[in-house]
Amino acid sequence: MKKYILAVFLIFIWATTVFGSGLKKSIVKNDYPIQPVSFNAVKVTDSFWYPRMKLNQDVTIPIALEQCYITGRVDNFKKAGHLMPGYFNTQFPFDDTDIYKIIEGASYSIQINPNKELEAKMDTLIYYIGKAQEPDGYLYTARTAANPDKMHAWVGKKRWEKDPELSHELYNCGHLYESAVAHYLATGKRTFLDIAIKNADLLVRDFGPGKLAYEPGHQIVEMGLAKMYRVTGKTEYLNLAKYFLDLRGKDKNGQYSQNHKPVIEQEEAVGHAVRAGYMYSGMADVAALTGNDDYIRAIDKIWENVVGKKLYITGGIGSTGHGEAFGPNYELPNMSAYCETCAAIANVYWNYRLFLLHGDSKYYDVLERTLYNGVISGVSLSGDHFFYPNPLESVGQHLRSKWFGCACCPSNICRFIPSVPGYIYAHKDDKIYINLFMESETQILLNKNKVGIKQKTEYPWKGDVSIELNPSKKQKFTLLIRVPSWAVNRPVPSNLYNYTSMGNTAVKLKVNGKETTFTINSNGYIELTDKWIKGTKIEILFPMEVKRVFANENVKEDKDKVSLERGPIVYCLEWADNQDKVLSSVLNDDVAITFKFESLKLNGIVTLEANGKSAEYNENGEVVEKNKVLTAIPYYAWANRGVGEMAVWIPRVTTSARIPTVPTISNKAKVSSSIINKTLKCVNDGYEPENSNDGKCPFYSIWPKKNTLEWIAYEFEKPETVSAAKVYWYDDGPWGGCRIPNAWKVQYFDNNGNWQDVKTKTEYKPQKDAYNEVKFEIVTTKSIRLQYQLSEKNSVGIYEFVVF
C-alpha cells in the first residue's frame, strides 16, 4: 500500500483541467508530447480573469450548491445512502453529476483561493456520496434510491442496459472520476478518490471483451478513465476507455450520439455537440496514452470540418436545438443558434488536447476565441444567472436564468472557470510555450532547472504584454510565444471567416528594451532561443485594431453582414446602447469605427462606436435610412441589463436589415396568453418566416405542453372593426416537438363580457409553410382571441398572429 501511495504522488505535475493537478512526474510511460503547466502552479493576478475566478468561488459555486440542496439533488444521495427516507425525486438521472462538477470546481478554486468552509462542504458531500455507493462500487442514485413501483423511464431493469440510450450511468461515472481526481490532487485526501476507484473497478469487472458491450450513451467516461489511469497507473482503466470508444459504430442512424460509424472512420462532426466534443477529447487522451494514430487522424479530419464549416464566430458549436446538435455544413443560423455553454467548454477541452498533440497555435486560436466569447457568455457578470444556449441574435426572447431543470451548464461553469490558469503555459524538452496572455506568474522545471515566468498585461483590452524570465541559473532554452491569428489578419484557421481588410499595424517585439526582428514559425509562434538570465524582459505588442469580419459565401445567414472584433473579443449591438433597436441597423463598409475603455460600464469594457444608419418605413410605406450612432459591446456582456434586441452580425446594406413593420392593430395590441413566457412577444413582432421551420425568425413556443386547449389574445387600444385573421404556425418536424395543432378558431370579446366564436365565411385549414387565414363576418371588439387544441404527442409554436 505504501508503494502504491508513493506511486500516486509521483504524478503531481499533471494538473490542468484536462488531467487534474499534479506534482513532479507522471507514472505513465506515454502521454502527450507537450506537457501542461498545472493550474495550481500558476498564480493569476489578471484584472480580467482573477475577478471572475473569485466571483465563481464567492457566488457561482455557492448558488449552484444551494440549488442542488433545494432541488433534491443532494437528497438523492442521502436517500440512496439511507441517511433519510424517500426515493429519487429529481427530473433527470444525470442530476448526480451536478454535485460532482461542483466538487471539481471547488477543488480547483480552493487552490487559487484557500477556503476552509468550502472544503468542509465538499467533505460533507463526499460523505453522502460514499454512503450512496453500493457495496460492489455501483453509484447511481436514480437506481439505488428508486421507487420500485415508479422507476424513472430512462432507467433500465438491469444495470447499464439503457446506457446507450438515456440512462447516463456511464456519464455519471465519467464526471465522478474527473471530480475525484481533481479533489484528491487539490487536497491530498483519498476519500473521494477511493470511491471513484471502487466504481471504476466495477466497470472493469462488468465491461470488456467477452463481457458487457454497451457503448456510453453520453460520452465523458473515456476522459474520466484516462485521468484515473494517470493517477493510479492501472492499465485496465486505459484499456476500458479505448474499449468504450471502439464499441461505437453499431447504428447507421446513430448520428445523435456519434454511433453511426466506428470512431476511426468518422470525418464530419455530427449529432449532439457536447457528446461529440467529449468524445473527441477522449479519443485524444487515449491516442496520447497508447500511440493510436488512427484516432489522431480521425479527430484531425473532424477538426478541419468544424473549423472550416461549423464554427460560429464566437467559438460556439452546435447550431441547432434539434438534438442540441451540429447542423449541416455552413448552416449557422444566428437567432436560433444553440451554441450550448457546455459545448463551448467541450470545444476548449478538445482544442487544448490537439495542441498538446501537435504543438500548433491554430488550436489555441480556436480555444481563445471560444474562451473569451462562447464560454463566458454563459454566465452573467454577477455570476448568478446563466445561459444554456448562446444565440447570436435576439429580439428579446432570450433571458438568463437562475437555474435550469437540466443544470449541466451552470455546474460546468463552476468547474471550468477556476481551471483557466492551467491553459496559459506548457513545456516540452527545452521549450516553454506561452499560449494565453494574462497577468500571472509560474515556475517551470526545465531540465532540472527552475524557470520563473511573470506576465504583466491588460489583455484583452490592451495588446502590450511584458514577460519577465527568471531562470534559477543561466540556461539555454527556447521560448515560444503564440501570435494570435487575429494579430496577423486571420480570424480563424480556415476560410470560414475573413477580415474585410488587412490591419495597418504589425506585431512588435523588444528584448531588454531593444526592438528585435523576428519570424513567426510554421506553427504560429515567435521562437526565441538564447542562454537566458534572471531578469530578462521581453515585450510584445499585438495590434488591437478594430476588425470587420465577413463570413464565407456559403453561410447564407450572414450574407451582406459584418461582425466586429478587437483582439480576441467579438462584439455585438445591444438594445440598451442603441435606442432599443439594433436589427434594423446598418453599418456601411466605409464608416470609421472608434473604441474607448469605459470602466463603469458592464464591469469595465472597451466599447466600439460608429456613425451608422437605421432603416425604417415612412408614412408612405417606403424604406428610408436615418443617421444613428451605433455602439457595440463585447458579446459576452450582453443580456446583463434586461431583455431586448441583440445582434452579432450587422447588416452592411439596408436590404439585409430587419425593418420594423408599419404599425398595425396587431403589433400595437397588448398580448396575453394561457401560457406566458419570454417568447410571447414574438407573436406580433412583425417578423415573418420563410417557412414553418425558419430558424432565423423568432417564434412563440409552449413546448413541451401537449394535449391541452390553449389561447393567445390581443387587447386593442380602442374597439377595432375586423373581418379576418391569419396565423403562421411553427412546425419543426420530423425531429422536433412542435406541430400544427389539431384544430384552431378565432373568438371575439362581446359587449356582455363573453368570448364568442366568430361566424366564419371560410374554413379553418391547418397548413404548413404558409399563413393559415380565415375570413369571418365583421365584428367590432376590444379583444380578439386565437384558441387552439394541441395534439396528444406534440406541442405548438406560433410565428405570427395577425387580425385585420
Short mmCIF file of N, CA, C and O in Angstrom, two decimals, residues 268-356:
data_model
loop_
_atom_site.label_atom_id
_atom_site.label_comp_id
_atom_site.label_asym_id
_atom_site.label_seq_id
_atom_site.Cartn_x
_atom_site.Cartn_y
_atom_site.Cartn_z
N GLU A 268 -16.78 13.85 -40.15
CA GLU A 268 -17.60 15.06 -40.01
C GLU A 268 -18.20 15.10 -38.61
O GLU A 268 -18.60 14.07 -38.07
N ALA A 269 -18.27 16.30 -38.03
CA ALA A 269 -18.90 16.46 -36.72
C ALA A 269 -20.41 16.41 -36.89
O ALA A 269 -20.99 17.22 -37.60
N VAL A 270 -21.03 15.44 -36.24
CA VAL A 270 -22.48 15.28 -36.32
C VAL A 270 -23.02 15.00 -34.93
O VAL A 270 -22.30 14.61 -34.01
N GLY A 271 -24.33 15.22 -34.80
CA GLY A 271 -25.00 14.84 -33.57
C GLY A 271 -24.83 15.84 -32.44
O GLY A 271 -24.39 16.97 -32.62
N HIS A 272 -25.17 15.39 -31.26
CA HIS A 272 -25.15 16.20 -30.03
C HIS A 272 -23.75 16.76 -29.83
O HIS A 272 -22.76 16.03 -29.72
N ALA A 273 -23.65 18.09 -29.77
CA ALA A 273 -22.34 18.74 -29.80
C ALA A 273 -21.52 18.47 -28.55
O ALA A 273 -20.29 18.36 -28.62
N VAL A 274 -22.15 18.40 -27.39
CA VAL A 274 -21.40 18.14 -26.16
C VAL A 274 -20.87 16.71 -26.15
O VAL A 274 -19.70 16.46 -25.85
N ARG A 275 -21.74 15.77 -26.49
CA ARG A 275 -21.29 14.38 -26.60
C ARG A 275 -20.09 14.29 -27.54
O ARG A 275 -19.09 13.62 -27.25
N ALA A 276 -20.21 14.96 -28.69
CA ALA A 276 -19.14 14.90 -29.68
C ALA A 276 -17.84 15.48 -29.14
O ALA A 276 -16.77 14.86 -29.25
N GLY A 277 -17.91 16.67 -28.55
CA GLY A 277 -16.70 17.31 -28.04
C GLY A 277 -16.02 16.48 -26.96
O GLY A 277 -14.78 16.38 -26.92
N TYR A 278 -16.81 15.85 -26.09
CA TYR A 278 -16.24 14.99 -25.06
C TYR A 278 -15.62 13.73 -25.68
O TYR A 278 -14.58 13.25 -25.23
N MET A 279 -16.27 13.20 -26.72
CA MET A 279 -15.72 12.00 -27.36
C MET A 279 -14.40 12.31 -28.05
O MET A 279 -13.43 11.55 -27.92
N TYR A 280 -14.34 13.44 -28.78
CA TYR A 280 -13.10 13.79 -29.47
C TYR A 280 -11.98 14.02 -28.46
O TYR A 280 -10.82 13.66 -28.70
N SER A 281 -12.32 14.60 -27.30
CA SER A 281 -11.32 14.80 -26.25
C SER A 281 -10.85 13.46 -25.69
O SER A 281 -9.66 13.26 -25.44
N GLY A 282 -11.81 12.55 -25.49
CA GLY A 282 -11.44 11.22 -25.00
C GLY A 282 -10.57 10.47 -26.00
O GLY A 282 -9.63 9.76 -25.62
N MET A 283 -10.86 10.63 -27.28
CA MET A 283 -10.03 9.99 -28.31
C MET A 283 -8.61 10.55 -28.27
O MET A 283 -7.64 9.80 -28.41
N ALA A 284 -8.49 11.86 -28.07
CA ALA A 284 -7.16 12.46 -27.98
C ALA A 284 -6.40 11.91 -26.78
O ALA A 284 -5.20 11.59 -26.87
N ASP A 285 -7.08 11.80 -25.64
CA ASP A 285 -6.43 11.25 -24.44
C ASP A 285 -5.91 9.83 -24.68
O ASP A 285 -4.76 9.51 -24.39
N VAL A 286 -6.79 8.98 -25.22
CA VAL A 286 -6.40 7.59 -25.44
C VAL A 286 -5.30 7.49 -26.49
O VAL A 286 -4.37 6.70 -26.36
N ALA A 287 -5.39 8.33 -27.52
CA ALA A 287 -4.34 8.34 -28.55
C ALA A 287 -2.99 8.72 -27.96
O ALA A 287 -1.97 8.10 -28.28
N ALA A 288 -2.98 9.74 -27.09
CA ALA A 288 -1.72 10.18 -26.48
C ALA A 288 -1.14 9.09 -25.59
O ALA A 288 0.08 8.88 -25.56
N LEU A 289 -2.01 8.37 -24.89
CA LEU A 289 -1.55 7.39 -23.92
C LEU A 289 -1.20 6.04 -24.55
O LEU A 289 -0.44 5.25 -23.97
N THR A 290 -1.74 5.79 -25.74
CA THR A 290 -1.50 4.49 -26.37
C THR A 290 -0.72 4.59 -27.68
O THR A 290 -0.29 3.56 -28.22
N GLY A 291 -0.58 5.81 -28.22
CA GLY A 291 0.08 5.97 -29.50
C GLY A 291 -0.80 5.59 -30.68
O GLY A 291 -0.29 5.24 -31.75
N ASN A 292 -2.13 5.67 -30.51
CA ASN A 292 -3.06 5.26 -31.56
C ASN A 292 -3.18 6.36 -32.62
O ASN A 292 -3.90 7.34 -32.44
N ASP A 293 -2.50 6.21 -33.73
CA ASP A 293 -2.52 7.22 -34.80
C ASP A 293 -3.86 7.28 -35.52
O ASP A 293 -4.21 8.32 -36.08
N ASP A 294 -4.59 6.18 -35.54
CA ASP A 294 -5.90 6.18 -36.22
C ASP A 294 -6.85 7.16 -35.55
O ASP A 294 -7.62 7.86 -36.22
N TYR A 295 -6.83 7.20 -34.22
CA TYR A 295 -7.67 8.17 -33.50
C TYR A 295 -7.26 9.60 -33.88
O TYR A 295 -8.11 10.46 -34.09
N ILE A 296 -5.96 9.85 -33.93
CA ILE A 296 -5.47 11.20 -34.22
C ILE A 296 -5.90 11.63 -35.62
O ILE A 296 -6.37 12.75 -35.83
N ARG A 297 -5.77 10.73 -36.59
CA ARG A 297 -6.18 11.07 -37.95
C ARG A 297 -7.66 11.40 -38.01
O ARG A 297 -8.08 12.35 -38.70
N ALA A 298 -8.46 10.65 -37.28
CA ALA A 298 -9.91 10.89 -37.29
C ALA A 298 -10.26 12.25 -36.68
O ALA A 298 -11.01 13.02 -37.29
N ILE A 299 -9.72 12.55 -35.50
CA ILE A 299 -10.09 13.82 -34.87
C ILE A 299 -9.49 15.02 -35.59
O ILE A 299 -10.05 16.11 -35.55
N ASP A 300 -8.37 14.81 -36.29
CA ASP A 300 -7.83 15.89 -37.12
C ASP A 300 -8.78 16.22 -38.27
O ASP A 300 -9.02 17.39 -38.58
N LYS A 301 -9.33 15.20 -38.91
CA LYS A 301 -10.27 15.42 -40.01
C LYS A 301 -11.54 16.09 -39.50
O LYS A 301 -12.09 17.00 -40.14
N ILE A 302 -12.02 15.64 -38.36
CA ILE A 302 -13.25 16.22 -37.80
C ILE A 302 -13.01 17.68 -37.43
O ILE A 302 -13.86 18.55 -37.65
N TRP A 303 -11.83 17.97 -36.88
CA TRP A 303 -11.50 19.36 -36.54
C TRP A 303 -11.52 20.24 -37.78
O TRP A 303 -12.05 21.36 -37.74
N GLU A 304 -10.95 19.78 -38.86
CA GLU A 304 -10.97 20.55 -40.11
C GLU A 304 -12.41 20.83 -40.54
O GLU A 304 -12.72 21.92 -41.02
N ASN A 305 -13.28 19.86 -40.37
CA ASN A 305 -14.68 20.04 -40.73
C ASN A 305 -15.34 21.10 -39.86
O ASN A 305 -16.06 21.98 -40.36
N VAL A 306 -15.10 21.04 -38.56
CA VAL A 306 -15.72 22.01 -37.64
C VAL A 306 -15.20 23.41 -37.91
O VAL A 306 -15.98 24.37 -38.08
N VAL A 307 -13.90 23.58 -37.94
CA VAL A 307 -13.32 24.91 -38.07
C VAL A 307 -13.56 25.49 -39.47
O VAL A 307 -13.68 26.71 -39.62
N GLY A 308 -13.71 24.63 -40.44
CA GLY A 308 -13.92 25.11 -41.80
C GLY A 308 -15.37 25.31 -42.18
O GLY A 308 -15.68 26.07 -43.10
N LYS A 309 -16.32 24.66 -41.42
CA LYS A 309 -17.70 24.69 -41.89
C LYS A 309 -18.76 24.78 -40.79
O LYS A 309 -19.93 25.01 -41.10
N LYS A 310 -18.38 24.62 -39.52
CA LYS A 310 -19.41 24.51 -38.48
C LYS A 310 -19.13 25.33 -37.23
O LYS A 310 -19.79 25.14 -36.21
N LEU A 311 -18.18 26.24 -37.30
CA LEU A 311 -17.79 27.02 -36.12
C LEU A 311 -18.42 28.41 -36.18
O LEU A 311 -18.32 29.10 -37.19
N TYR A 312 -19.03 28.82 -35.08
CA TYR A 312 -19.53 30.20 -35.00
C TYR A 312 -18.38 31.16 -34.74
O TYR A 312 -17.34 30.78 -34.19
N ILE A 313 -18.57 32.41 -35.11
CA ILE A 313 -17.54 33.44 -34.93
C ILE A 313 -17.21 33.61 -33.45
O ILE A 313 -16.12 34.05 -33.09
N THR A 314 -18.12 33.24 -32.56
CA THR A 314 -17.91 33.31 -31.12
C THR A 314 -17.16 32.10 -30.57
O THR A 314 -16.89 32.03 -29.37
N GLY A 315 -16.87 31.12 -31.44
CA GLY A 315 -16.26 29.88 -30.97
C GLY A 315 -17.28 28.84 -30.55
O GLY A 315 -16.92 27.74 -30.14
N GLY A 316 -18.57 29.20 -30.64
CA GLY A 316 -19.62 28.26 -30.27
C GLY A 316 -19.75 27.15 -31.30
O GLY A 316 -19.43 27.32 -32.47
N ILE A 317 -20.24 26.00 -30.85
CA ILE A 317 -20.51 24.87 -31.75
C ILE A 317 -21.87 24.28 -31.41
O ILE A 317 -22.34 24.37 -30.29
N GLY A 318 -22.48 23.66 -32.42
CA GLY A 318 -23.81 23.08 -32.25
C GLY A 318 -24.85 24.10 -32.67
O GLY A 318 -25.30 24.90 -31.85
N SER A 319 -25.25 24.08 -33.94
CA SER A 319 -26.07 25.17 -34.47
C SER A 319 -27.56 24.99 -34.23
O SER A 319 -28.31 25.96 -34.28
N THR A 320 -28.00 23.79 -33.96
CA THR A 320 -29.44 23.56 -33.89
C THR A 320 -29.88 23.03 -32.53
O THR A 320 -29.18 22.23 -31.90
N GLY A 321 -31.06 23.48 -32.10
CA GLY A 321 -31.64 22.97 -30.87
C GLY A 321 -32.23 21.59 -31.02
O GLY A 321 -32.52 20.93 -30.02
N HIS A 322 -32.42 21.14 -32.27
CA HIS A 322 -32.94 19.80 -32.50
C HIS A 322 -31.83 18.80 -32.19
O HIS A 322 -30.94 18.56 -32.99
N GLY A 323 -31.86 18.28 -31.00
CA GLY A 323 -30.80 17.37 -30.57
C GLY A 323 -29.58 18.08 -30.06
O GLY A 323 -28.55 17.45 -29.85
N GLU A 324 -29.68 19.41 -29.84
CA GLU A 324 -28.52 20.19 -29.34
C GLU A 324 -27.28 19.85 -30.16
O GLU A 324 -26.21 19.57 -29.62
N ALA A 325 -27.44 19.92 -31.47
CA ALA A 325 -26.51 19.23 -32.36
C ALA A 325 -25.83 20.13 -33.38
O ALA A 325 -26.23 21.27 -33.62
N PHE A 326 -24.80 19.56 -34.00
CA PHE A 326 -24.22 20.14 -35.20
C PHE A 326 -25.25 20.05 -36.33
O PHE A 326 -25.93 19.03 -36.48
N GLY A 327 -25.32 21.10 -37.13
CA GLY A 327 -26.17 21.06 -38.31
C GLY A 327 -25.35 20.72 -39.53
O GLY A 327 -24.18 20.36 -39.44
N PRO A 328 -25.95 20.83 -40.72
CA PRO A 328 -25.21 20.60 -41.97
C PRO A 328 -24.09 21.63 -42.13
O PRO A 328 -24.08 22.68 -41.49
N ASN A 329 -23.15 21.33 -43.00
CA ASN A 329 -22.06 22.25 -43.28
C ASN A 329 -22.58 23.63 -43.66
O ASN A 329 -23.51 23.75 -44.46
N TYR A 330 -21.99 24.64 -43.08
CA TYR A 330 -22.28 26.05 -43.34
C TYR A 330 -23.66 26.51 -42.83
O TYR A 330 -24.02 27.66 -43.04
N GLU A 331 -24.41 25.64 -42.20
CA GLU A 331 -25.70 26.06 -41.66
C GLU A 331 -25.48 26.63 -40.27
O GLU A 331 -25.39 25.90 -39.28
N LEU A 332 -25.38 27.96 -40.18
CA LEU A 332 -25.04 28.64 -38.94
C LEU A 332 -26.04 29.77 -38.68
O LEU A 332 -25.70 30.96 -38.78
N PRO A 333 -27.27 29.43 -38.35
CA PRO A 333 -28.27 30.47 -38.06
C PRO A 333 -27.89 31.26 -36.81
O PRO A 333 -27.17 30.74 -35.95
N ASN A 334 -28.34 32.48 -36.72
CA ASN A 334 -27.95 33.34 -35.60
C ASN A 334 -28.99 33.37 -34.48
O ASN A 334 -28.67 33.09 -33.33
N MET A 335 -30.25 33.68 -34.83
CA MET A 335 -31.25 33.78 -33.78
C MET A 335 -31.55 32.43 -33.15
O MET A 335 -31.80 32.33 -31.94
N SER A 336 -31.54 31.37 -33.93
CA SER A 336 -31.81 30.04 -33.39
C SER A 336 -30.53 29.27 -33.08
O SER A 336 -30.59 28.07 -32.79
N ALA A 337 -29.38 29.94 -33.14
CA ALA A 337 -28.12 29.27 -32.81
C ALA A 337 -28.21 28.66 -31.42
O ALA A 337 -28.63 29.32 -30.48
N TYR A 338 -27.83 27.39 -31.30
CA TYR A 338 -27.91 26.75 -29.99
C TYR A 338 -26.66 27.05 -29.18
O TYR A 338 -26.73 27.62 -28.10
N CYS A 339 -25.50 26.67 -29.69
CA CYS A 339 -24.23 27.05 -29.05
C CYS A 339 -24.28 26.85 -27.54
O CYS A 339 -24.04 27.78 -26.76
N GLU A 340 -24.58 25.64 -27.12
CA GLU A 340 -24.71 25.36 -25.69
C GLU A 340 -23.41 25.70 -24.95
O GLU A 340 -22.31 25.47 -25.46
N THR A 341 -23.54 26.26 -23.76
CA THR A 341 -22.37 26.61 -22.96
C THR A 341 -21.48 25.39 -22.75
O THR A 341 -20.25 25.48 -22.85
N CYS A 342 -22.08 24.24 -22.47
CA CYS A 342 -21.29 23.02 -22.27
C CYS A 342 -20.52 22.65 -23.54
O CYS A 342 -19.41 22.12 -23.47
N ALA A 343 -21.11 22.91 -24.70
CA ALA A 343 -20.44 22.59 -25.96
C ALA A 343 -19.22 23.49 -26.16
O ALA A 343 -18.19 23.05 -26.68
N ALA A 344 -19.33 24.76 -25.77
CA ALA A 344 -18.18 25.66 -25.86
C ALA A 344 -17.05 25.17 -24.95
O ALA A 344 -15.87 25.18 -25.34
N ILE A 345 -17.39 24.73 -23.75
CA ILE A 345 -16.39 24.19 -22.83
C ILE A 345 -15.75 22.94 -23.43
O ILE A 345 -14.53 22.75 -23.39
N ALA A 346 -16.58 22.07 -24.02
CA ALA A 346 -16.05 20.87 -24.68
C ALA A 346 -15.12 21.24 -25.83
O ALA A 346 -14.12 20.56 -26.07
N ASN A 347 -15.44 22.32 -26.53
CA ASN A 347 -14.59 22.78 -27.63
C ASN A 347 -13.22 23.22 -27.12
O ASN A 347 -12.20 22.99 -27.77
N VAL A 348 -13.19 23.85 -25.95
CA VAL A 348 -11.92 24.21 -25.32
C VAL A 348 -11.12 22.96 -24.98
O VAL A 348 -9.93 22.85 -25.29
N TYR A 349 -11.78 21.99 -24.34
CA TYR A 349 -11.09 20.75 -23.96
C TYR A 349 -10.45 20.09 -25.19
O TYR A 349 -9.30 19.64 -25.15
N TRP A 350 -11.22 19.99 -26.25
CA TRP A 350 -10.77 19.30 -27.45
C TRP A 350 -9.60 20.03 -28.11
O TRP A 350 -8.57 19.42 -28.43
N ASN A 351 -9.70 21.34 -28.28
CA ASN A 351 -8.63 22.09 -28.92
C ASN A 351 -7.37 22.09 -28.07
O ASN A 351 -6.25 22.09 -28.61
N TYR A 352 -7.52 22.10 -26.76
CA TYR A 352 -6.35 22.05 -25.89
C TYR A 352 -5.59 20.74 -26.09
O TYR A 352 -4.35 20.72 -26.21
N ARG A 353 -6.32 19.66 -26.17
CA ARG A 353 -5.68 18.37 -26.35
C ARG A 353 -4.99 18.27 -27.71
O ARG A 353 -3.92 17.67 -27.83
N LEU A 354 -5.60 18.85 -28.73
CA LEU A 354 -4.98 18.84 -30.05
C LEU A 354 -3.68 19.65 -30.04
O LEU A 354 -2.70 19.27 -30.71
N PHE A 355 -3.67 20.74 -29.29
CA PHE A 355 -2.40 21.47 -29.14
C PHE A 355 -1.35 20.60 -28.48
O PHE A 355 -0.19 20.55 -28.91
N LEU A 356 -1.71 19.91 -27.41
CA LEU A 356 -0.74 19.06 -26.71
C LEU A 356 -0.21 17.94 -27.60
O LEU A 356 0.92 17.48 -27.44
#
